[in-house]
Coordinates of C-alpha atoms and ligand atoms in Angstrom, one line a residue:
X1 CA 21.3 -29.4 -27.0
X2 CA 17.5 -29.4 -26.2
X3 CA 17.3 -32.7 -24.4
X4 CA 13.7 -32.0 -23.2
X5 CA 12.4 -31.6 -26.7
X6 CA 14.2 -34.6 -28.1
X7 CA 13.1 -36.8 -25.3
X8 CA 9.4 -35.9 -26.0
X9 CA 9.9 -36.5 -29.7
X10 CA 11.5 -39.9 -29.4
X11 CA 9.1 -40.9 -26.6
X12 CA 6.2 -40.3 -29.0
X13 CA 7.8 -42.2 -31.8
X14 CA 8.5 -45.2 -29.7
X15 CA 5.0 -45.2 -28.2
X16 CA 3.7 -45.8 -31.7
X17 CA 5.8 -48.9 -32.4
X18 CA 4.2 -52.2 -31.5
X19 CA 5.9 -53.6 -28.4
X20 CA 6.6 -57.3 -29.2
X21 CA 8.3 -58.0 -25.9
X22 CA 6.9 -60.1 -23.0
X23 CA 6.9 -59.5 -19.2
X24 CA 9.3 -61.5 -17.2
X25 CA 7.3 -64.2 -15.5
X26 CA 9.8 -66.5 -13.8
X27 CA 9.6 -64.1 -10.9
X28 CA 5.8 -64.3 -10.4
X29 CA 5.4 -60.9 -8.9
X30 CA 7.0 -59.2 -12.0
X31 CA 4.2 -60.5 -14.1
X32 CA 1.7 -58.4 -12.2
X33 CA 3.1 -55.1 -13.5
X34 CA 1.1 -53.1 -16.1
X35 CA 3.0 -53.9 -19.4
X36 CA 2.0 -50.6 -20.9
X37 CA 4.2 -48.6 -18.5
X38 CA 6.8 -46.5 -20.3
X39 CA 8.9 -43.9 -18.6
X40 CA 12.1 -42.1 -19.3
X41 CA 14.3 -39.6 -17.4
X42 CA 17.6 -37.9 -18.2
X43 CA 19.7 -36.3 -15.5
X44 CA 22.7 -34.0 -16.1
X45 CA 25.6 -33.2 -13.9
X46 CA 24.3 -29.6 -13.5
X47 CA 21.4 -31.0 -11.6
X48 CA 18.7 -30.9 -14.3
X49 CA 16.3 -33.7 -15.0
X50 CA 13.9 -34.2 -18.0
X51 CA 11.3 -36.9 -17.8
X52 CA 8.5 -38.3 -19.9
X53 CA 5.7 -40.8 -19.4
X54 CA 5.6 -42.9 -16.3
X55 CA 8.9 -41.5 -15.0
X56 CA 7.6 -41.1 -11.4
X57 CA 6.4 -44.7 -11.0
X58 CA 8.6 -47.1 -9.1
X59 CA 9.7 -50.4 -10.6
X60 CA 11.9 -53.3 -9.6
X61 CA 15.4 -52.5 -10.8
X62 CA 16.6 -56.1 -10.7
X63 CA 20.0 -56.6 -12.3
X64 CA 20.7 -52.9 -12.4
X65 CA 21.4 -53.3 -8.7
X66 CA 24.4 -55.4 -9.7
X67 CA 26.3 -52.3 -10.6
X68 CA 25.7 -50.7 -7.2
X69 CA 26.7 -53.9 -5.3
X70 CA 29.8 -54.2 -7.5
X71 CA 30.8 -50.5 -6.8
X72 CA 30.5 -51.0 -3.1
X73 CA 32.5 -54.2 -3.1
X74 CA 35.1 -52.6 -5.4
X75 CA 35.3 -49.7 -3.0
X76 CA 36.0 -52.1 -0.2
X77 CA 38.3 -54.6 -1.8
X78 CA 40.0 -52.5 -4.5
X79 CA 41.7 -54.4 -7.4
X80 CA 41.8 -57.7 -5.6
X81 CA 38.1 -58.1 -6.4
X82 CA 39.2 -59.3 -9.9
X83 CA 40.7 -62.4 -8.4
X84 CA 37.1 -63.6 -7.6
X85 CA 35.3 -62.4 -10.7
X86 CA 36.4 -61.8 -14.3
X87 CA 35.9 -58.9 -16.7
X88 CA 34.9 -60.7 -20.0
X89 CA 31.6 -60.6 -21.8
X90 CA 29.8 -63.9 -21.9
X91 CA 27.7 -64.1 -25.1
X92 CA 25.3 -66.1 -22.9
X93 CA 22.1 -65.4 -21.0
X94 CA 22.2 -63.6 -17.6
X95 CA 21.5 -66.8 -15.7
X96 CA 23.9 -69.0 -17.7
X97 CA 25.7 -71.8 -15.9
X98 CA 27.8 -73.2 -18.7
X99 CA 31.1 -71.2 -18.3
X100 CA 31.3 -71.8 -14.5
X101 CA 32.6 -75.3 -14.9
X102 CA 35.2 -74.3 -17.6
X103 CA 36.3 -71.3 -15.4
X104 CA 36.4 -73.3 -12.2
X105 CA 33.9 -71.2 -10.3
X106 CA 35.2 -67.8 -11.4
X107 CA 32.3 -66.1 -13.1
X108 CA 33.2 -64.4 -16.3
X109 CA 31.9 -61.0 -15.2
X110 CA 30.1 -59.3 -12.3
X111 CA 26.9 -58.6 -14.2
X112 CA 25.9 -62.1 -15.0
X113 CA 24.0 -63.7 -12.1
X114 CA 26.9 -65.9 -11.1
X115 CA 29.2 -62.9 -10.9
X116 CA 26.7 -60.8 -8.9
X117 CA 26.3 -63.8 -6.5
X118 CA 30.0 -63.8 -5.8
X119 CA 29.9 -60.0 -5.3
X120 CA 27.0 -60.6 -2.8
X121 CA 29.2 -63.1 -1.0
X122 CA 32.0 -60.5 -0.8
X123 CA 29.6 -57.9 0.7
X124 CA 28.4 -60.4 3.3
X125 CA 32.0 -61.1 4.4
X126 CA 32.7 -57.4 4.6
X127 CA 29.6 -55.7 6.0
X128 CA 28.3 -56.0 9.5
X129 CA 24.6 -55.9 8.5
X130 CA 24.7 -56.6 4.7
X131 CA 21.0 -55.8 3.9
X132 CA 20.9 -52.6 6.0
X133 CA 24.4 -51.4 5.1
X134 CA 23.8 -51.9 1.4
X135 CA 20.6 -49.8 1.6
X136 CA 22.4 -47.2 3.6
X137 CA 25.1 -47.0 0.9
X138 CA 22.5 -46.6 -1.9
X139 CA 20.6 -44.0 0.0
X140 CA 23.8 -42.1 0.7
X141 CA 24.5 -41.6 -2.9
X142 CA 20.9 -40.9 -3.9
X143 CA 18.9 -37.7 -3.8
X144 CA 16.0 -39.8 -2.2
X145 CA 16.8 -41.2 1.2
X146 CA 13.5 -43.2 1.1
X147 CA 14.7 -45.7 -1.5
X148 CA 13.9 -49.3 -0.4
X149 CA 13.7 -53.0 -1.2
X150 CA 10.4 -54.6 -2.1
X151 CA 9.7 -57.5 0.3
X152 CA 7.0 -58.7 -2.1
X153 CA 9.4 -59.0 -5.1
X154 CA 12.2 -60.4 -3.0
X155 CA 9.9 -63.1 -1.5
X156 CA 8.5 -63.9 -4.9
X157 CA 12.0 -64.5 -6.2
X158 CA 13.1 -66.4 -3.1
X159 CA 10.3 -69.0 -3.6
X160 CA 11.3 -69.7 -7.2
X161 CA 15.0 -69.0 -7.2
X162 CA 16.2 -72.6 -7.9
X163 CA 18.5 -71.7 -10.7
X164 CA 20.4 -69.0 -8.7
X165 CA 20.6 -71.4 -5.8
X166 CA 22.2 -73.9 -8.2
X167 CA 24.7 -71.3 -9.5
X168 CA 25.7 -70.4 -5.9
X169 CA 26.1 -74.0 -4.9
X170 CA 28.2 -74.8 -7.9
X171 CA 30.5 -71.7 -7.3
X172 CA 30.7 -72.8 -3.6
X173 CA 31.9 -76.3 -4.7
X174 CA 34.9 -74.5 -6.4
X175 CA 35.6 -72.5 -3.2
X176 CA 34.6 -69.1 -4.6
X177 CA 31.8 -68.6 -2.1
X178 CA 32.8 -68.1 1.5
X179 CA 29.4 -67.8 3.3
X180 CA 26.4 -70.1 3.6
X181 CA 24.9 -70.3 0.0
X182 CA 21.4 -69.7 1.2
X183 CA 22.4 -66.5 3.0
X184 CA 24.2 -65.4 -0.2
X185 CA 21.3 -65.9 -2.6
X186 CA 18.8 -64.4 -0.1
X187 CA 21.0 -61.2 0.1
X188 CA 21.3 -61.3 -3.7
X189 CA 17.5 -61.5 -4.1
X190 CA 17.1 -58.6 -1.7
X191 CA 19.5 -56.4 -3.8
X192 CA 17.6 -57.2 -6.9
X193 CA 14.3 -56.1 -5.3
X194 CA 15.4 -52.5 -4.9
X195 CA 12.7 -50.2 -6.3
X196 CA 12.8 -46.7 -7.7
X197 CA 11.5 -44.6 -10.5
X198 CA 13.3 -43.4 -13.7
X199 CA 14.1 -40.0 -12.1
X200 CA 15.6 -41.6 -9.0
X201 CA 17.5 -44.2 -11.1
X202 CA 19.0 -41.6 -13.5
X203 CA 20.1 -39.4 -10.5
X204 CA 21.5 -42.3 -8.6
X205 CA 23.9 -43.3 -11.4
X206 CA 25.3 -39.8 -11.9
X207 CA 28.4 -40.7 -10.0
X208 CA 29.4 -42.9 -13.0
X209 CA 29.2 -39.8 -15.2
X210 CA 31.2 -37.9 -12.7
X211 CA 34.4 -39.9 -12.3
X212 CA 33.1 -41.9 -9.4
X213 CA 32.0 -39.0 -7.2
X214 CA 28.3 -38.5 -6.1
X215 CA 27.5 -35.0 -7.5
X216 CA 24.9 -34.4 -4.7
X217 CA 27.2 -34.6 -1.7
X218 CA 30.7 -35.1 -3.2
X219 CA 31.0 -38.5 -1.6
X220 CA 33.8 -40.4 -3.5
X221 CA 32.4 -43.9 -4.3
X222 CA 35.1 -44.9 -6.8
X223 CA 38.4 -43.4 -8.0
X224 CA 38.5 -41.9 -11.5
X225 CA 40.2 -45.1 -12.8
X226 CA 37.7 -47.4 -11.1
X227 CA 34.8 -45.4 -12.4
X228 CA 36.2 -45.7 -16.0
X229 CA 36.5 -49.5 -15.4
X230 CA 32.9 -49.9 -14.2
X231 CA 31.7 -48.0 -17.3
X232 CA 33.9 -50.3 -19.5
X233 CA 32.3 -53.3 -17.9
X234 CA 28.8 -51.9 -18.4
X235 CA 29.7 -51.3 -22.0
X236 CA 30.9 -54.8 -22.6
X237 CA 28.8 -56.9 -20.3
X238 CA 25.7 -54.8 -19.3
X239 CA 23.2 -56.5 -21.6
X240 CA 23.9 -60.2 -21.3
X241 CA 24.2 -61.7 -24.8
X242 CA 23.0 -58.4 -26.3
X243 CA 25.9 -56.2 -25.1
X244 CA 27.5 -56.0 -28.5
X245 CA 24.2 -54.9 -30.0
X246 CA 23.7 -52.3 -27.4
X247 CA 27.1 -50.9 -28.1
X248 CA 26.5 -51.0 -31.8
X249 CA 23.0 -49.4 -31.7
X250 CA 23.2 -47.1 -28.6
X251 CA 26.8 -46.6 -27.9
X252 CA 26.7 -45.9 -24.2
X253 CA 27.8 -47.9 -21.1
X254 CA 24.6 -49.3 -19.6
X255 CA 22.9 -51.9 -17.5
X256 CA 19.5 -53.6 -17.9
X257 CA 17.3 -55.6 -15.5
X258 CA 14.4 -58.0 -16.0
X259 CA 12.0 -55.5 -14.4
X260 CA 12.3 -53.7 -17.8
X261 CA 14.6 -50.9 -16.6
X262 CA 17.8 -49.7 -18.4
X263 CA 20.3 -47.2 -17.1
X264 CA 22.8 -45.7 -19.6
X265 CA 25.7 -43.3 -18.8
X266 CA 27.3 -40.7 -20.9
X267 CA 30.5 -40.0 -18.9
X268 CA 30.9 -36.3 -18.1
X269 CA 27.5 -35.4 -19.6
X270 CA 24.4 -37.3 -18.5
X271 CA 22.6 -40.5 -17.3
X272 CA 19.4 -41.7 -18.8
X273 CA 16.9 -44.2 -17.3
X274 CA 14.2 -45.9 -19.4
X275 CA 11.5 -48.3 -18.2
X276 CA 9.3 -50.5 -20.3
X277 CA 8.4 -53.8 -18.6
X278 CA 8.0 -55.9 -21.8
X279 CA 11.3 -57.7 -22.6
X280 CA 12.8 -58.8 -25.9
X281 CA 14.1 -62.3 -26.4
X282 CA 17.4 -61.5 -24.8
X283 CA 15.7 -60.2 -21.6
X284 CA 16.2 -56.5 -22.3
X285 CA 13.4 -53.9 -22.3
X286 CA 11.9 -53.7 -25.9
X287 CA 10.9 -50.1 -25.5
X288 CA 14.1 -49.2 -23.6
X289 CA 16.4 -50.5 -26.3
X290 CA 14.5 -48.8 -29.1
X291 CA 14.2 -45.5 -27.2
X292 CA 17.9 -45.3 -26.5
X293 CA 18.9 -46.2 -30.0
X294 CA 16.8 -43.4 -31.4
X295 CA 17.8 -41.0 -28.6
X296 CA 21.6 -41.3 -29.0
X297 CA 21.2 -41.2 -32.8
X298 CA 19.2 -38.0 -32.7
X299 CA 21.4 -36.3 -30.1
X300 CA 24.6 -37.7 -31.7
X301 CA 25.7 -38.7 -28.2
X302 CA 27.0 -42.2 -28.6
X303 CA 30.5 -42.2 -26.9
X304 CA 31.9 -43.5 -30.2
Ligands
LIG401 N1 16.9 -61.2 -9.9 C1 17.0 -61.6 -11.2 C2 17.6 -63.0 -11.4 O1 18.5 -63.3 -10.6 C3 17.8 -60.6 -11.9 C4 18.1 -60.9 -13.4 C5 18.1 -59.8 -14.3 O2 17.6 -58.7 -14.0 N2 18.7 -60.0 -15.4 O3 17.2 -63.8 -12.1

């Protein structure tokens, strides 16, 4: 399969389509990004990468970081983590609050904000220096040990994060947050502010294409069974209320973020990262969704 050629071809096709999406503006700093950015990078288990467009430019990965924090918490707690957070899709927006009351403070899945806030609480309870230790974890499974948070983005979100603070307080009222809610959301905002480019992102996620083992240094992050479960969650819950459509059109486990990034995983074959900051109505990258649909169609590489 000539991935390089197909990436170039699909990239050019998508560039021609009018991007009807809009930048996320509820985190003020995200609205300062050049909306025309468009980058793609595919990485394979045999250590090859094929990029196109702005694939070397760093962006805010936002909710994509929820996969990394979940994997670290899963590694620490094992299966008991599912007592604190569910594994069901929501059919609602990423920042939805409605189901929390019905489910008595147990978020339906770890990829909606409520679930990621509970995962952040778990990490605070289990790590000595949560912010530093999480970054050390991410760097340890990455090819680039310089990866970092963006203070600017984190501070921008911290000054307007009322809804996430509300979510955290509501969960706390049901007893499913153990730490101080303002420490929990602060840590959650720090996680979301991680920055990297498409190449770094696609490489970082290769462990999920490799049964939970980082291919760069053979560090086991998850067991084979846990890795399968994280991929299943990304498939069913990775795109908020557009997860069904992503499975239908793209057919790969994946995760998106409001910074306009998407990571998708083809177990045992490759990972692919796409970045286009303009978001569709469901909060997923307009260009990213369209690119991946065409890419898996052309390469016949949907897992289905
Ligand atoms: N930090 C963002 C928030 O909590 C992440 C949301 C996202 O990327 N979907 O609102």
